[in-house]
One Martini backbone bead per residue (centre of mass of N, CA, C, O) as a GRO file, in nm:
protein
  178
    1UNK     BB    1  22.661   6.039  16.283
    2UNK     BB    2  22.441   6.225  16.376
    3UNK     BB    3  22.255   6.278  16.714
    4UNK     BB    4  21.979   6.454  16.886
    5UNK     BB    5  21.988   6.209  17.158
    6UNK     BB    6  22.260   6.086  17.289
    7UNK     BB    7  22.398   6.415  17.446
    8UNK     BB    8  22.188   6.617  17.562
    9UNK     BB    9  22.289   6.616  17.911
   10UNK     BB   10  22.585   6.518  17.780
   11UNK     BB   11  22.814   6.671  17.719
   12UNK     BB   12  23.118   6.745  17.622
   13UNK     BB   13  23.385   6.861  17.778
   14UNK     BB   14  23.646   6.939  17.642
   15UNK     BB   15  23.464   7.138  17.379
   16UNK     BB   16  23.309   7.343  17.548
   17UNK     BB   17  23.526   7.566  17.492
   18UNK     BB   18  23.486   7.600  17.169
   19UNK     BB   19  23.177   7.582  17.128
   20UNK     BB   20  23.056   7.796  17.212
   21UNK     BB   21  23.191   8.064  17.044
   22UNK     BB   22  23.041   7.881  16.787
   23UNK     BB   23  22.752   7.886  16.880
   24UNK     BB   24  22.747   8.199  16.953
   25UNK     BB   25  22.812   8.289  16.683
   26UNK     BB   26  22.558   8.172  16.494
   27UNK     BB   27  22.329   8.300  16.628
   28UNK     BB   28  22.420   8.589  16.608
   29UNK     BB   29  22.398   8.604  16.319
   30UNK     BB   30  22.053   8.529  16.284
   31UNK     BB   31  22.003   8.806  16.389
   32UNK     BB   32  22.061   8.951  16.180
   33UNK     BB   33  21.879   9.184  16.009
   34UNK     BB   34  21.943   9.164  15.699
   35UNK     BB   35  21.778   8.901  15.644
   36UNK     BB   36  21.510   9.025  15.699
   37UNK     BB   37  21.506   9.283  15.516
   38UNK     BB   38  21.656   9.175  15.246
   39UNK     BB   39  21.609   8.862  15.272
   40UNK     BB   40  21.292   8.754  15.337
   41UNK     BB   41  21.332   8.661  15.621
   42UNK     BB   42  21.168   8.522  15.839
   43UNK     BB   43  21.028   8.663  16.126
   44UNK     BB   44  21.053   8.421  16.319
   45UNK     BB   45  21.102   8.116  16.444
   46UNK     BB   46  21.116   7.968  16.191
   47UNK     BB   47  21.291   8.179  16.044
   48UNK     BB   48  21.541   8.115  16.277
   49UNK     BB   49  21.582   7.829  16.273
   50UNK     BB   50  21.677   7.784  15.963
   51UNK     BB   51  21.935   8.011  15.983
   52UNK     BB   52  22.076   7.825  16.190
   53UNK     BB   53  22.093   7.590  16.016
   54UNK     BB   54  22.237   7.674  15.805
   55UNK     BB   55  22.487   7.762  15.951
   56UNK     BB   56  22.557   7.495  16.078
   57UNK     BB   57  22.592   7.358  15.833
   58UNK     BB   58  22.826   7.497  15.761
   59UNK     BB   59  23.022   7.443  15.975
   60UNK     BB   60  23.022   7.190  15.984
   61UNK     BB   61  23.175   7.099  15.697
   62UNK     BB   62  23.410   7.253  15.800
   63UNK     BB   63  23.483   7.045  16.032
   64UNK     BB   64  23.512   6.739  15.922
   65UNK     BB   65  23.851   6.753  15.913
   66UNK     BB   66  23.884   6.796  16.229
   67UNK     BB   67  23.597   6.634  16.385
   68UNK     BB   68  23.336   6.446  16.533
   69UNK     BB   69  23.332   6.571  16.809
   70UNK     BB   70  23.265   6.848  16.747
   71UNK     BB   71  23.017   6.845  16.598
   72UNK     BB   72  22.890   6.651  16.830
   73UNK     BB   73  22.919   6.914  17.019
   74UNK     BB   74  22.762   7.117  16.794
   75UNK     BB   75  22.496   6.944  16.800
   76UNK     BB   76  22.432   6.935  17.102
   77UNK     BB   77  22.379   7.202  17.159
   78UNK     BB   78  22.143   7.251  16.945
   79UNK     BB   79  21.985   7.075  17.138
   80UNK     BB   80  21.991   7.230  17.397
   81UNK     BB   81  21.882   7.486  17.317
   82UNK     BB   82  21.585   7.362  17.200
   83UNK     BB   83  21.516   7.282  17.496
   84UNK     BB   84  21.525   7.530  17.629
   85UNK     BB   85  21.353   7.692  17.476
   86UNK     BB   86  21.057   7.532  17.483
   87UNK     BB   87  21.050   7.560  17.777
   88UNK     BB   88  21.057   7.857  17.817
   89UNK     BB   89  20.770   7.861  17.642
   90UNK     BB   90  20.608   7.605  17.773
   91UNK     BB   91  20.674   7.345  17.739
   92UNK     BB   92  20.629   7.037  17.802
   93UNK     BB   93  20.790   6.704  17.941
   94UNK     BB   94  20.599   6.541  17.711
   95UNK     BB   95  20.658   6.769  17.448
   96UNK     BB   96  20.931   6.789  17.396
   97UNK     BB   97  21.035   6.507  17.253
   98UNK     BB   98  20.858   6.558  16.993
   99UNK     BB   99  20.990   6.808  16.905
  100UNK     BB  100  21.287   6.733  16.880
  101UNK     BB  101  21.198   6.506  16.657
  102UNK     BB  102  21.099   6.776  16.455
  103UNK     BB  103  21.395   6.904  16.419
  104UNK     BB  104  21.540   6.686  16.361
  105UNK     BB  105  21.419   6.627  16.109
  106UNK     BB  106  21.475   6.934  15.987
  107UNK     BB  107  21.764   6.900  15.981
  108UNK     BB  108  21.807   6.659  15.801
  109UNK     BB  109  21.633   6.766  15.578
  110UNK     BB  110  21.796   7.038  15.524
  111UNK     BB  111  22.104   6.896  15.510
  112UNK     BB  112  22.020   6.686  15.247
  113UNK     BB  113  21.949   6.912  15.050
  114UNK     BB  114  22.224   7.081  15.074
  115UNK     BB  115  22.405   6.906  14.984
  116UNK     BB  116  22.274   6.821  14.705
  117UNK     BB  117  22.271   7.128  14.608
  118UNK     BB  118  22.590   7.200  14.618
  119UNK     BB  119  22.672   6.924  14.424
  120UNK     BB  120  22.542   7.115  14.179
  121UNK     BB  121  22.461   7.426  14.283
  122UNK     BB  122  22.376   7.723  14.339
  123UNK     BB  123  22.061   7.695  14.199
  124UNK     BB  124  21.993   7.481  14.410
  125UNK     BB  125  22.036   7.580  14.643
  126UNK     BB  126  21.852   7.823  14.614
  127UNK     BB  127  21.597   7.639  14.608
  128UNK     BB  128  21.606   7.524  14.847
  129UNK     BB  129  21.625   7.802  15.049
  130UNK     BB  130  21.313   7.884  14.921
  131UNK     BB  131  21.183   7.645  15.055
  132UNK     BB  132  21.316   7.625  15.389
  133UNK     BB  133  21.323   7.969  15.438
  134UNK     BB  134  21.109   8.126  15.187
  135UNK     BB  135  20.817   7.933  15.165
  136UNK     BB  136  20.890   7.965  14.795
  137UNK     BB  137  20.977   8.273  14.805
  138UNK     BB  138  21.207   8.505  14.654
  139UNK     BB  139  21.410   8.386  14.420
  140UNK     BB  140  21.614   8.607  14.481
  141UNK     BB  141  21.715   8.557  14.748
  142UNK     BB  142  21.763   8.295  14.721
  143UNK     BB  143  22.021   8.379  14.561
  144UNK     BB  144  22.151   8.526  14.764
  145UNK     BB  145  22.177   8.313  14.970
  146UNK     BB  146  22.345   8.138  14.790
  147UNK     BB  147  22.601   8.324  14.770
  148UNK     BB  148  22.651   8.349  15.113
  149UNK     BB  149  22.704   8.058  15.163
  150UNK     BB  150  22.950   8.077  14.958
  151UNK     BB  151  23.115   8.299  15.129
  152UNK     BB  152  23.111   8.113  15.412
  153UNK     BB  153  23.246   7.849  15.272
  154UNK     BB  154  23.516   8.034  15.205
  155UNK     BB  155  23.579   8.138  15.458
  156UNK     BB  156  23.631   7.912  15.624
  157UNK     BB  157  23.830   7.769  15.441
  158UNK     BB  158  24.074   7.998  15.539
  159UNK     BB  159  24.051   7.884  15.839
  160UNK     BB  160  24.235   7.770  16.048
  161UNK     BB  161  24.146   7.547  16.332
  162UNK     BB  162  24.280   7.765  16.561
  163UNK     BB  163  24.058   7.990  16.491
  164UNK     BB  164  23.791   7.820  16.448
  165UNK     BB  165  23.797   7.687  16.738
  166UNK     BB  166  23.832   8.006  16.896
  167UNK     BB  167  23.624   8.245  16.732
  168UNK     BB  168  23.789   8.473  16.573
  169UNK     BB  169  23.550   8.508  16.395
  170UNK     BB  170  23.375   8.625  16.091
  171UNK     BB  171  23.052   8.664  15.904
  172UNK     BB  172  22.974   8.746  15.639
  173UNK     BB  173  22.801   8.951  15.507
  174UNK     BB  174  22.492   8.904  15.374
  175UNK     BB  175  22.517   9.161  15.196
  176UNK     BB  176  22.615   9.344  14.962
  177UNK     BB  177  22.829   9.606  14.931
  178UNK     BB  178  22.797   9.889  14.676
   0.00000   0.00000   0.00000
């Protein structure tokens, strides 16, 4: 299990030049424009924490079979960046702490739903995706977004873990190009 406070200040070196540029690319993708235009994600702090964690997911996932060491220092880098991103913004060292542990909550709680409706069909992850990242509205675009997640989990199914762990790949695009 993965837990967002064991080794917050304290990265494991080892895989930390792997974990770079695969929380990297994960990043660089929720920034995509194409997600705010075309699929309804909220370009907000909230709507890009969340296409964060969607990210995040699909890769963990993929990762399952590599090692749990590596899951949990591509989770604690994303615990990293949460408790940087926090200061920057000026919270305080006294509310950082509570901060990150709704963070922590958002994280499990939007992982044990995507998970659960993954094993159920494409339609239940749509219904998912509408409730945690588009607020509810736009059941068009989650089911865009439950296509792309399956683009996603499909394309990393194809690459060997010497590619996946080098960060040499690329996040299929949002939107299918007509």
């Amino acid at each position: 299990m993965l837990w967002p406070f064991n080794h917050l200040r304290k990265l494991r070196p080892s895989p930390r030049g792997t974990i770079e540029p695969i929380y990297g690319t994960i990043v660089a993708q929720t920034r995509e424009p194409l997600f705010y235009r075309h699929l309804n994600v909220p370009d907000t702090v909230e709507g890009r924490f969340d296409l964060l964690i969607l990210h995040l997911w699909l890769v963990l996932r993929r990762l399952r079979g590599v090692g749990a060491d590596l899951s949990q220092a591509l989770f604690d880098r994303f615990c990293a960046d949460m408790d940087d991103n926090l200061r920057e913004m000026g919270v305080g060292d006294l509310t950082v702490p509570k901060r990150m542990q709704k963070f922590g909550e958002a994280f499990y709680g939007r992982t044990a739903a995507y998970d659960l409706a993954w094993s159920e069909s494409e339609a239940r992850l749509a219904d998912a995706l509408q409730k945690n990242i588009l607020n509810g509205e736009h059941p068009d675009s989650a089911a865009e977004l439950a296509a792309y997640a399956g683009r996603v989990a499909a394309h990393l199914a194809t690459l060997d873990d010497n590619k996946l762990l080098g960060a040499t790949w690329s996040f299929p695009r949002p939107v299918q190009q007509d």
